mmCIF file of C-alpha atoms in Angstrom:
data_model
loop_
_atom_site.group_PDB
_atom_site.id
_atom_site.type_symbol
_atom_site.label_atom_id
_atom_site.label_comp_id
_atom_site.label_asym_id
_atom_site.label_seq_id
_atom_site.Cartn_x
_atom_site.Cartn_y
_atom_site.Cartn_z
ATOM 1 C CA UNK Z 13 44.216 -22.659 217.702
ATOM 2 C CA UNK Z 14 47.361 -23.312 216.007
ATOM 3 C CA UNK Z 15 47.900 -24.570 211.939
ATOM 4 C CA UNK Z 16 50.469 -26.571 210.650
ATOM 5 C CA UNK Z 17 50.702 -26.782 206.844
ATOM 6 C CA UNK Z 18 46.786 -26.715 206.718
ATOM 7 C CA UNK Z 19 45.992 -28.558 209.950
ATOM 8 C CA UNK Z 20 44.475 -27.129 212.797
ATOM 9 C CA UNK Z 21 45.774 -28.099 216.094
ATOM 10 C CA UNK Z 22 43.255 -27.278 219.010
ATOM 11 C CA UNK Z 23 46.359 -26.709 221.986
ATOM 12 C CA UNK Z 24 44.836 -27.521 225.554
ATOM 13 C CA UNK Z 25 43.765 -30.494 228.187
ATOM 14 C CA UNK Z 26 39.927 -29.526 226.948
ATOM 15 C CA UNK Z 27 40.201 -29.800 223.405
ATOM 16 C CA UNK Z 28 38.052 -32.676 222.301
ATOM 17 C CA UNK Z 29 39.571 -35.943 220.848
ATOM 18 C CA UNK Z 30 38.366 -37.035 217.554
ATOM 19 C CA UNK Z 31 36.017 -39.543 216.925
ATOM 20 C CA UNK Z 32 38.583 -41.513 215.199
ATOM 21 C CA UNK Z 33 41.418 -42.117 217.816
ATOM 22 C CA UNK Z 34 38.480 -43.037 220.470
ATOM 23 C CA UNK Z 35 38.840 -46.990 219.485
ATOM 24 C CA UNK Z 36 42.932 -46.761 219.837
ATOM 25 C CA UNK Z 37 42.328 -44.851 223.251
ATOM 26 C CA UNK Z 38 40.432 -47.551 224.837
ATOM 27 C CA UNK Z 39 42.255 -50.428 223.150
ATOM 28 C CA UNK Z 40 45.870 -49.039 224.394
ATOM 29 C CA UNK Z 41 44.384 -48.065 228.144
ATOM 30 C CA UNK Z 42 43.111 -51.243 228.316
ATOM 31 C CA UNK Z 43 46.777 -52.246 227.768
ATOM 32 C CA UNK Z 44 48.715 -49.744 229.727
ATOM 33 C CA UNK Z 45 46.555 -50.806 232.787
ATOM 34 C CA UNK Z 46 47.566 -54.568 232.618
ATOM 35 C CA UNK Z 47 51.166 -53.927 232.216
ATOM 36 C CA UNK Z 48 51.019 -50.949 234.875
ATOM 37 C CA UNK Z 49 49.546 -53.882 236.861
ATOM 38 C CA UNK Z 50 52.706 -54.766 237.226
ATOM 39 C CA UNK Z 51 55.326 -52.552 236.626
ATOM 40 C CA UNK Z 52 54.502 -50.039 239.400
ATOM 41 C CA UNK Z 53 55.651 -46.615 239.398
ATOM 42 C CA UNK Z 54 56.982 -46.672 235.394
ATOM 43 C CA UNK Z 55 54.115 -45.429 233.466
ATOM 44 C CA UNK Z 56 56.577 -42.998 231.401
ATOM 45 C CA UNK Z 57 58.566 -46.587 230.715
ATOM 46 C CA UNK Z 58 54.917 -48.112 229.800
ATOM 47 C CA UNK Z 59 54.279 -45.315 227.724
ATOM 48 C CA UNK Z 60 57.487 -45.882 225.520
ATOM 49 C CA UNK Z 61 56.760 -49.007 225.449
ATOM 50 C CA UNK Z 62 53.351 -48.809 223.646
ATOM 51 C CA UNK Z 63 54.523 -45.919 221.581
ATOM 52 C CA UNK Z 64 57.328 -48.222 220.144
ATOM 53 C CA UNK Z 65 55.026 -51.221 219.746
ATOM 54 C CA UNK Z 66 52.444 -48.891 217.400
ATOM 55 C CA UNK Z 67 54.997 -46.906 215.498
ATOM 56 C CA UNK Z 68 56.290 -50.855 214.066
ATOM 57 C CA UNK Z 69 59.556 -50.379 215.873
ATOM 58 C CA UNK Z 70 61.724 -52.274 218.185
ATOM 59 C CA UNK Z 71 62.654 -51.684 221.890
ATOM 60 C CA UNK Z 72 65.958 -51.876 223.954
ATOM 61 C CA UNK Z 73 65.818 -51.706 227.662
ATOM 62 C CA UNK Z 74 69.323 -51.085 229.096
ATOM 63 C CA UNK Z 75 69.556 -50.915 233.187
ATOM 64 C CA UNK Z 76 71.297 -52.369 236.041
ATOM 65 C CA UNK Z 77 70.270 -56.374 237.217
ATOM 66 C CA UNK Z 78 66.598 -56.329 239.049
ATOM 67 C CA UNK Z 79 64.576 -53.257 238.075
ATOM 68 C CA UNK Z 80 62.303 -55.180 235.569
ATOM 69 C CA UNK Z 81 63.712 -54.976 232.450
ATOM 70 C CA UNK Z 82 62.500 -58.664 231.661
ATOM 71 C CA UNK Z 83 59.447 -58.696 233.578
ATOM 72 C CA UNK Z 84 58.246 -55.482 231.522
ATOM 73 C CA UNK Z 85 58.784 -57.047 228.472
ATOM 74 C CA UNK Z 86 57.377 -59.855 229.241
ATOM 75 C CA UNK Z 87 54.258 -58.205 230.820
ATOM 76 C CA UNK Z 88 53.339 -56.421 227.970
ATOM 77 C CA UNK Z 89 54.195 -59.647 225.888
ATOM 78 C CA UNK Z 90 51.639 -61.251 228.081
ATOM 79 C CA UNK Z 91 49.167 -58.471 228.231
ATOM 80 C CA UNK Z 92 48.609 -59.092 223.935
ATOM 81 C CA UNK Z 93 47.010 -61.775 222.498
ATOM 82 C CA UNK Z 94 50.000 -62.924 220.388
ATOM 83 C CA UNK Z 95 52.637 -65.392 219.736
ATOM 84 C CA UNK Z 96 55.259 -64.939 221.953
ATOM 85 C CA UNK Z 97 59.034 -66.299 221.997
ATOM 86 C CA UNK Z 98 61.641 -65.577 224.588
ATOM 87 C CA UNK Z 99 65.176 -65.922 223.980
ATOM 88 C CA UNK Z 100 67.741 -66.246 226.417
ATOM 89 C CA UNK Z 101 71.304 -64.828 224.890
ATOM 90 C CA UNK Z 102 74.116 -66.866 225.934
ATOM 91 C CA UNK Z 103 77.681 -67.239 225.063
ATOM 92 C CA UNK Z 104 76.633 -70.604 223.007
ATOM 93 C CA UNK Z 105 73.446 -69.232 221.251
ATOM 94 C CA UNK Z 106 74.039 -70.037 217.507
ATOM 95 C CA UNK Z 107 72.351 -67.913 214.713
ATOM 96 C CA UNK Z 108 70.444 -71.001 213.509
ATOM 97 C CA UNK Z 109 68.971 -71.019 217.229
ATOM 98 C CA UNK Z 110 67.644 -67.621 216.457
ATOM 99 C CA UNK Z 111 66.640 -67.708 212.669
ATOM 100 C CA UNK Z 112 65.761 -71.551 212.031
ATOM 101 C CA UNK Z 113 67.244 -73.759 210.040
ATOM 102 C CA UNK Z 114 67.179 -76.780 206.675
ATOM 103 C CA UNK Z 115 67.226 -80.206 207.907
ATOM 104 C CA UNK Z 116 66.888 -83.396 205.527
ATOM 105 C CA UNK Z 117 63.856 -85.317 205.989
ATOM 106 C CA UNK Z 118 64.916 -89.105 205.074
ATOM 107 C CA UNK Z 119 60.989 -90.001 204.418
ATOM 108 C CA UNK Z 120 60.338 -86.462 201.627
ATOM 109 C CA UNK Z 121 64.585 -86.944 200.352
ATOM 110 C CA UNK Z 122 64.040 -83.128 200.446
ATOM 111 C CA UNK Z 123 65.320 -80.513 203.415
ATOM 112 C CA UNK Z 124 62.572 -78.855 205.459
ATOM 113 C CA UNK Z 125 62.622 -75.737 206.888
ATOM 114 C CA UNK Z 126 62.284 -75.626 210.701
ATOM 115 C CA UNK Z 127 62.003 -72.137 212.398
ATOM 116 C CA UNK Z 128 63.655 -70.543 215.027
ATOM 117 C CA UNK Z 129 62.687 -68.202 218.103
ATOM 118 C CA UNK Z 130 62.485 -65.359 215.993
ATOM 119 C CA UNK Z 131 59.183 -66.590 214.520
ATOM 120 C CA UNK Z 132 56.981 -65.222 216.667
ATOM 121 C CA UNK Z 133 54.926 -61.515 216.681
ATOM 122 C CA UNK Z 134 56.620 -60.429 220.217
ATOM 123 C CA UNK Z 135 60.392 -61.569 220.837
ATOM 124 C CA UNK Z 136 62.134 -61.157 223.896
ATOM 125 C CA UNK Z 137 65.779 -60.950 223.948
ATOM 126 C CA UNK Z 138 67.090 -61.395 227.055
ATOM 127 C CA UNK Z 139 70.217 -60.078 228.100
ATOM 128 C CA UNK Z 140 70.847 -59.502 224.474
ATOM 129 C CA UNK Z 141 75.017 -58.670 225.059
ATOM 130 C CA UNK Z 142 75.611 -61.870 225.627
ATOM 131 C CA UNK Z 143 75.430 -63.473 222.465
ATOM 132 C CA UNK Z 144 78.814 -63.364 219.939
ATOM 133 C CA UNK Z 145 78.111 -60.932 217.377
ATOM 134 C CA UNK Z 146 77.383 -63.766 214.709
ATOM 135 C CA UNK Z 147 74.198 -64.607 216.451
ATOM 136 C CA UNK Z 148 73.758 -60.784 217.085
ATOM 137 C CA UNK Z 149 73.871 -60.327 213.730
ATOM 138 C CA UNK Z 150 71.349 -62.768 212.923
ATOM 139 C CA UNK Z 151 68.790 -60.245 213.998
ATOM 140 C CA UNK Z 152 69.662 -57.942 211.720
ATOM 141 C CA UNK Z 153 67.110 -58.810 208.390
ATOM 142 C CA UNK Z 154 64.563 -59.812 210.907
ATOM 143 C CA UNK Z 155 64.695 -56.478 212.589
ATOM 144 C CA UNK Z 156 64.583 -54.164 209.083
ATOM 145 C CA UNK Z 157 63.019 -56.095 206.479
ATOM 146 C CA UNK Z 158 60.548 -58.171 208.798
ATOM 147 C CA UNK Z 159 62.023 -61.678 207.098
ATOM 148 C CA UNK Z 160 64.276 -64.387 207.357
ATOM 149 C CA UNK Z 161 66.649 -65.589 204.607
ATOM 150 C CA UNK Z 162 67.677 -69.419 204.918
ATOM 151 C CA UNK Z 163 69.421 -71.040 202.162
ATOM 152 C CA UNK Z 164 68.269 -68.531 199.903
ATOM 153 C CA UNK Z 165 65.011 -68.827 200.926
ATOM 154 C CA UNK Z 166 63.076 -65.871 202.291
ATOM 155 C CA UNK Z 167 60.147 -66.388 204.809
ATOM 156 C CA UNK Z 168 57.968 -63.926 206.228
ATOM 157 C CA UNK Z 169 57.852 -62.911 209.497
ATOM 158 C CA UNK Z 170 54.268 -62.520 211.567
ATOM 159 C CA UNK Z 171 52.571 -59.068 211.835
ATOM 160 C CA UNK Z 172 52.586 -57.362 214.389
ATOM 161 C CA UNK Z 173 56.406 -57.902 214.841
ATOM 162 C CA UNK Z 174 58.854 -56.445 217.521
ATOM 163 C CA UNK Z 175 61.647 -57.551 219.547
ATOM 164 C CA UNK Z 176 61.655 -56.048 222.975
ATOM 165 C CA UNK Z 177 65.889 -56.723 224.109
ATOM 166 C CA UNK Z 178 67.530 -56.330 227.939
ATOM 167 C CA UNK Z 179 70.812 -55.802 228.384
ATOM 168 C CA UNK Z 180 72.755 -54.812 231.201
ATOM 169 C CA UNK Z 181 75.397 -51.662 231.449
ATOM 170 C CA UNK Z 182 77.170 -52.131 234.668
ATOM 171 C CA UNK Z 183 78.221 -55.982 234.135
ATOM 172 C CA UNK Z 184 80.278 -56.037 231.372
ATOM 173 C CA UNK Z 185 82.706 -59.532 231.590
ATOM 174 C CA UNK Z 186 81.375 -62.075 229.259
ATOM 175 C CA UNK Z 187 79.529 -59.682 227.311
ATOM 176 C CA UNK Z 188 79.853 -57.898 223.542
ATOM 177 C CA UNK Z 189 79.079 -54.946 222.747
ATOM 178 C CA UNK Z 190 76.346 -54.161 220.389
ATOM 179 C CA UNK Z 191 77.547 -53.075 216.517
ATOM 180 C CA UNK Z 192 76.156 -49.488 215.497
ATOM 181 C CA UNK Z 193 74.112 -51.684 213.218
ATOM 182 C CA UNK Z 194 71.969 -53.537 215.532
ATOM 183 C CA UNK Z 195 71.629 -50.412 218.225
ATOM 184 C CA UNK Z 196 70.091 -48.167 214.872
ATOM 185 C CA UNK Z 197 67.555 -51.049 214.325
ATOM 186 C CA UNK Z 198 66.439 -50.512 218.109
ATOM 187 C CA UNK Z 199 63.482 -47.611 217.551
ATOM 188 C CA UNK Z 200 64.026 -46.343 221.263
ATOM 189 C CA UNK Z 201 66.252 -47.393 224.224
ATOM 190 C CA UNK Z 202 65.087 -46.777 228.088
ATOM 191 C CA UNK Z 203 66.213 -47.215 231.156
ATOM 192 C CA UNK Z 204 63.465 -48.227 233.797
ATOM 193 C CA UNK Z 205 65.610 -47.000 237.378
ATOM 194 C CA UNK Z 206 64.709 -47.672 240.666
ATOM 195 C CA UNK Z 207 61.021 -47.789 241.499
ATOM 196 C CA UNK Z 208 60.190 -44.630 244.706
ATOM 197 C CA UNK Z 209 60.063 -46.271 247.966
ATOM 198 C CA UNK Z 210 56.021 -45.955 247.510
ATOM 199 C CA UNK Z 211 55.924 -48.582 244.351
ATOM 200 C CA UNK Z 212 58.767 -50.793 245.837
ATOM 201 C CA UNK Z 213 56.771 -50.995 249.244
ATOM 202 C CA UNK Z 214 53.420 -51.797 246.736
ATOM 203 C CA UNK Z 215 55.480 -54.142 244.904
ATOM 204 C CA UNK Z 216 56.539 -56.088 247.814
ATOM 205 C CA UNK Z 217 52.860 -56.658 248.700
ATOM 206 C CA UNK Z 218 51.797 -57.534 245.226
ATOM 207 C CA UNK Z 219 54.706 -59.792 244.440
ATOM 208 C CA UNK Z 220 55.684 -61.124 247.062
ATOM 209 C CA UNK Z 221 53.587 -63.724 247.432
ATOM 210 C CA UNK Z 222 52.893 -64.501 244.024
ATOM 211 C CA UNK Z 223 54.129 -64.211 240.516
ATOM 212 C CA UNK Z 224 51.764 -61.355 239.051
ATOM 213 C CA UNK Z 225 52.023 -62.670 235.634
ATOM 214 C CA UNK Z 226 50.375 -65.989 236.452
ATOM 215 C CA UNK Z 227 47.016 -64.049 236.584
ATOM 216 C CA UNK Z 228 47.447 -61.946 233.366
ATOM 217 C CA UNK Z 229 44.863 -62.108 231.032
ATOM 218 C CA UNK Z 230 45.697 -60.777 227.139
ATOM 219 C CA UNK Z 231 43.395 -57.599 226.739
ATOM 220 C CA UNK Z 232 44.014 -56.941 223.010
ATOM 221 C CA UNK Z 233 44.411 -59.179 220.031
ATOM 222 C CA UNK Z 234 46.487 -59.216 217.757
ATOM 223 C CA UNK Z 235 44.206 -57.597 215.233
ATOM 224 C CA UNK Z 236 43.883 -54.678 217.388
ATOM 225 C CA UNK Z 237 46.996 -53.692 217.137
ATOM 226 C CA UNK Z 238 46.857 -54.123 213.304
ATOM 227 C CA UNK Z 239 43.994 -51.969 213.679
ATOM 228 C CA UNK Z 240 45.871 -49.205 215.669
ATOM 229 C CA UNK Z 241 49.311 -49.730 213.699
ATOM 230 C CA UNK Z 242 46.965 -48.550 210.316
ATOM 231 C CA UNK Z 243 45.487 -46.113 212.375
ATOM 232 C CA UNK Z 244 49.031 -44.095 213.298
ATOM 233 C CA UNK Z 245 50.235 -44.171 210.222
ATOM 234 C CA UNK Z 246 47.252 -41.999 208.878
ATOM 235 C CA UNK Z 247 48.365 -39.005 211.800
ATOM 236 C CA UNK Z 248 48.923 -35.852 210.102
ATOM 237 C CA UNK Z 249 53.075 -34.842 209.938
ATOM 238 C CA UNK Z 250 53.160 -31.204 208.966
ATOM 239 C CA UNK Z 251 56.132 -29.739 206.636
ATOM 240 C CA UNK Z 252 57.530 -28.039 209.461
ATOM 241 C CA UNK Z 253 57.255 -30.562 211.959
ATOM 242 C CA UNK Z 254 58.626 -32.762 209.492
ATOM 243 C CA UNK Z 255 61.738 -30.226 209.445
ATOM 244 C CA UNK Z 256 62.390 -30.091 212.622
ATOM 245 C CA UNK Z 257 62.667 -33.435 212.722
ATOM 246 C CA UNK Z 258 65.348 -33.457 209.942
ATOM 247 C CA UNK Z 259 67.203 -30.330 211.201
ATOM 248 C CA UNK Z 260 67.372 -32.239 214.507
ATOM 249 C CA UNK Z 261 68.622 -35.570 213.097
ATOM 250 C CA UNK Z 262 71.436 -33.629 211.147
ATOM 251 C CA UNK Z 263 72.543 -31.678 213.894
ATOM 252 C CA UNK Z 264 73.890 -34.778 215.631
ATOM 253 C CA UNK Z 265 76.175 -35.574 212.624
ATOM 254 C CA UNK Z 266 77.883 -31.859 212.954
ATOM 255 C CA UNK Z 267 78.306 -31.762 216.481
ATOM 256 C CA UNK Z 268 81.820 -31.437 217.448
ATOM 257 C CA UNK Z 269 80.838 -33.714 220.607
ATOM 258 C CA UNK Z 270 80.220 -36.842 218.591
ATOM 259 C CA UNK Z 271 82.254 -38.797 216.338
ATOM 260 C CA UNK Z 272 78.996 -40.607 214.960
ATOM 261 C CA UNK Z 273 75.422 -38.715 214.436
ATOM 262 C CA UNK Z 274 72.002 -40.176 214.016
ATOM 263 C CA UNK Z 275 71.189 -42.275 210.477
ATOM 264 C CA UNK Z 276 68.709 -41.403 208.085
ATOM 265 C CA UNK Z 277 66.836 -44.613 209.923
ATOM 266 C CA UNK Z 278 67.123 -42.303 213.028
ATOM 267 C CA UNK Z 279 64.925 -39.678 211.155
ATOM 268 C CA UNK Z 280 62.235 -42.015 209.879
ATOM 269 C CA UNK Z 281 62.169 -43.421 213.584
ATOM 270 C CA UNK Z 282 61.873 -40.643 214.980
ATOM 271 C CA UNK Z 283 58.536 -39.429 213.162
ATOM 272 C CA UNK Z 284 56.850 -42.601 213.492
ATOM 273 C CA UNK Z 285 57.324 -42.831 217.003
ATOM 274 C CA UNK Z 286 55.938 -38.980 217.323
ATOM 275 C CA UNK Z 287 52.754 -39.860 215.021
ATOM 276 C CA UNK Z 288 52.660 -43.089 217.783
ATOM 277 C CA UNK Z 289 52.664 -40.188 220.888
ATOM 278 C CA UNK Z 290 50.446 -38.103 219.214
ATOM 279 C CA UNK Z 291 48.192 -40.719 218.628
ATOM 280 C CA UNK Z 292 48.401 -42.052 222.263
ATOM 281 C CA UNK Z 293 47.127 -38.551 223.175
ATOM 282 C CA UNK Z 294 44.117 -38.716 221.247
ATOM 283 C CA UNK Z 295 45.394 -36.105 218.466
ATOM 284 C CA UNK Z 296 45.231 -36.320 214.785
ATOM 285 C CA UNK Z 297 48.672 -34.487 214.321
ATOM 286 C CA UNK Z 298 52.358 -34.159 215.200
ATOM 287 C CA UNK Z 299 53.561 -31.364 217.387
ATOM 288 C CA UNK Z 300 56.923 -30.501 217.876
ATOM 289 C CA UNK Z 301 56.638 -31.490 221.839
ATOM 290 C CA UNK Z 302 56.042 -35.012 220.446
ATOM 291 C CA UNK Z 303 59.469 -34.717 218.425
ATOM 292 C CA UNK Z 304 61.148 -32.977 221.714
ATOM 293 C CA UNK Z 305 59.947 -35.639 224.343
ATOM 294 C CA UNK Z 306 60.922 -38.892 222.062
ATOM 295 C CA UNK Z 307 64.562 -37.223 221.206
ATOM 296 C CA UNK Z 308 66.634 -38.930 224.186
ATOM 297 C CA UNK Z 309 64.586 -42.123 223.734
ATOM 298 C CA UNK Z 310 65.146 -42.603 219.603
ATOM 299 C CA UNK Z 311 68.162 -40.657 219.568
ATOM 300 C CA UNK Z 312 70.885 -40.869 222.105
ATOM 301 C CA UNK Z 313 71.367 -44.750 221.759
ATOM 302 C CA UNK Z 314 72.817 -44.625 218.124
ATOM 303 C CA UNK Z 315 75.712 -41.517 218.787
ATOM 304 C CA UNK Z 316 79.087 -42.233 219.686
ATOM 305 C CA UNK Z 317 80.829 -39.586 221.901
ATOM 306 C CA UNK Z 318 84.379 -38.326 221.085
ATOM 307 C CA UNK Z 319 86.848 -39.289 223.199
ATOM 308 C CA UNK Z 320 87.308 -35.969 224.801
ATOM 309 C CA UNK Z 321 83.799 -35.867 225.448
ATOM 310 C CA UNK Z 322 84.046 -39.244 227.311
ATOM 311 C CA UNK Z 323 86.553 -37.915 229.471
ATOM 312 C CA UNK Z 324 85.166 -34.796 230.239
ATOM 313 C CA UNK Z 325 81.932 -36.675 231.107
ATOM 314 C CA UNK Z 326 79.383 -35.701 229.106
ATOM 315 C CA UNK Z 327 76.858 -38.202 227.779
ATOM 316 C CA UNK Z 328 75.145 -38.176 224.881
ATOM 317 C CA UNK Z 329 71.905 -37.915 226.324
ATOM 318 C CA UNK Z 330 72.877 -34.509 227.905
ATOM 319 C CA UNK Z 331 73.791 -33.633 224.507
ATOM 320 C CA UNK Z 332 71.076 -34.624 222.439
ATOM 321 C CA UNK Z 333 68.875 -32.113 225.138
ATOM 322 C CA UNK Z 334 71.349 -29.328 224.236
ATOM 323 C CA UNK Z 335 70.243 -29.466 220.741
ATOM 324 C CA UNK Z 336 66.830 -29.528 221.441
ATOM 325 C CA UNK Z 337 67.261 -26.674 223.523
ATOM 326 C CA UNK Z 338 68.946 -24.725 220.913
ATOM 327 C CA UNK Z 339 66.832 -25.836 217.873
ATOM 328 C CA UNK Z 340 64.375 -22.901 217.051
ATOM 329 C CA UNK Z 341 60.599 -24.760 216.980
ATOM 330 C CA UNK Z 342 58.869 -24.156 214.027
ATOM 331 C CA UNK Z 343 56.610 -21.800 213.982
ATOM 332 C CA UNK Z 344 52.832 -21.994 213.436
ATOM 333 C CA UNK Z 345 51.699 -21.232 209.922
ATOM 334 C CA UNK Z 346 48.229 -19.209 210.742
ATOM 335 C CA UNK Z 347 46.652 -18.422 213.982
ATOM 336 C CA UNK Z 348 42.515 -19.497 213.995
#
């Protein structure tokens, strides 16, 4: 038995789940199985996904053209029972497209407010490079503060609320770059990767012939998630898990390898996707294996390499599992 600041942690595959978490086990396997119904062969890509979605945070999935970067988010978009937009980023999107805008209405001789795409509880960006930075931009208050400002007019945005965005690193002509501000609102970045030959030979029986997602059936309401969102935030963050988490953060904003670290946003990210894990494996409590395993994910997106590290070809991700390497783990506070 290990303790963390009071909290004792039973360590093992056979230590019992509490009766709390048993709800927000069924509720999120009910989910992983409809989106793993068709995504084949990504469940550590599912998992992400779901821990993003119930730590309130927002998701960027960055791979080459064809792997499923849209059809994931759109599966799991599916696999909810909420409102879902989908926005296709072009060269021509405007920010009005995105946000909504006033028009006059002749019959009231007032302007009404019509909204955009972004009003919706699940958003999918796709192939979000490809929008100027003005309309990039427009995602900015919508991604922190959950609102949209319009002619000095705040509206609220739905709840549950997250933007699951594609882009793609190899093509880059016709594209822009994302500002350090919009990458530190992303909670996590993945890459999905060729499927083994095993899920692209299933895949070629199961979508072939078909689309998969005309059969999809939402498995969870809205509400549910609600439900589980409430129910992560109560997981228990010890002191020193906490400061490991902070020790970890600030290393990346000393390291002579990066010209840019991780954000105090980075930090707070961080944490509530761990409470998310631990909660996704039925425990009441952070570890530091939660904080470890979410690093790359939450982490390696928002640093910005030195040139000299560019050239000699290390990548931030390699990095960022340097410093968790070298990071002492906290130690337990009492043995039971």
């Amino acid at each position: 038995m290990t303790t963390y600041n009071g909290q004792t942690a039973a360590v093992g595959a056979g230590a019992p789940r509490p009766a709390g978490l048993h709800e927000l086990s069924a509720v999120v396997e009910r989910v992983r199985a409809s989106v793993e119904s068709v995504i084949e062969g990504k469940p550590e890509a599912v998992r992400i996904a779901l821990t993003v979605l119930l730590a309130e945070g927002h998701l960027l999935l960055e791979d080459v053209p064809g792997v499923g970067k849209t059809m994931l988010a759109k599966t799991l978009a599916r696999s909810l029972d909420c409102s879902v937009r989908r926005i296709q980023f072009t060269p021509d999107l405007l920010p009005s497209d995105v946000t909504g805008t006033s028009i006059f209405d002749q019959q009231r001789m007032d302007f009404e407010f019509r909204p955009g795409a972004i009003f919706a509880q699940i958003v999918v960006g796709d192939e979000i490079n490809r929008a100027s930075p003005k309309t990039q931009s427009a995602l900015l208050e919508s991604m922190e503060e959950r609102q949209v400002t319009i002619d000095g007019t705040s509206y609220e945005l739905p709840s549950p609320f997250m933007v699951i965005a594609t882009q793609n690193p190899v093509e880059m002509e016709g594209t822009y770059t994302l500002p350090e501000a919009q990458r530190d609102r992303f909670m996590a970045r993945i890459s999905i990767g060729y499927p083994s030959p095993e899920a692209e030979f299933a895949m070629l029986d199961h979508h072939a012939g078909a689309n998969p997602l005309d059969d999809l059936q939402p498995v969870a309401h809205a509400d549910d998630i609600l439900k589980l969102i409430d129910r992560v935030r109560a997981v228990h963050l010890a002191d020193p898990v906490r400061r490991y988490a902070v020790d970890l953060v600030a290393a990346t904003r000393t390291h002579p390898e990066l010209r840019l670290g991780a954000s105090p946003r980075a930090t707070l990210h961080l944490v509530r996707a761990a409470r998310a894990a631990a909660a996704l494996d039925g425990r009441e409590y952070v570890l530091p294996d939660d904080i470890q395993s979410l690093a790359v994910p939450v982490l390696a997106h928002r640093l910005l390499p030195t040139a000299e590290t560019q050239l000699g070809r290390r990548t931030v991700e390699q990095i960022v599992l340097d410093l968790v390497a070298r990071l002492p783990i906290p130690r337990p506070q009492g043995r039971g």
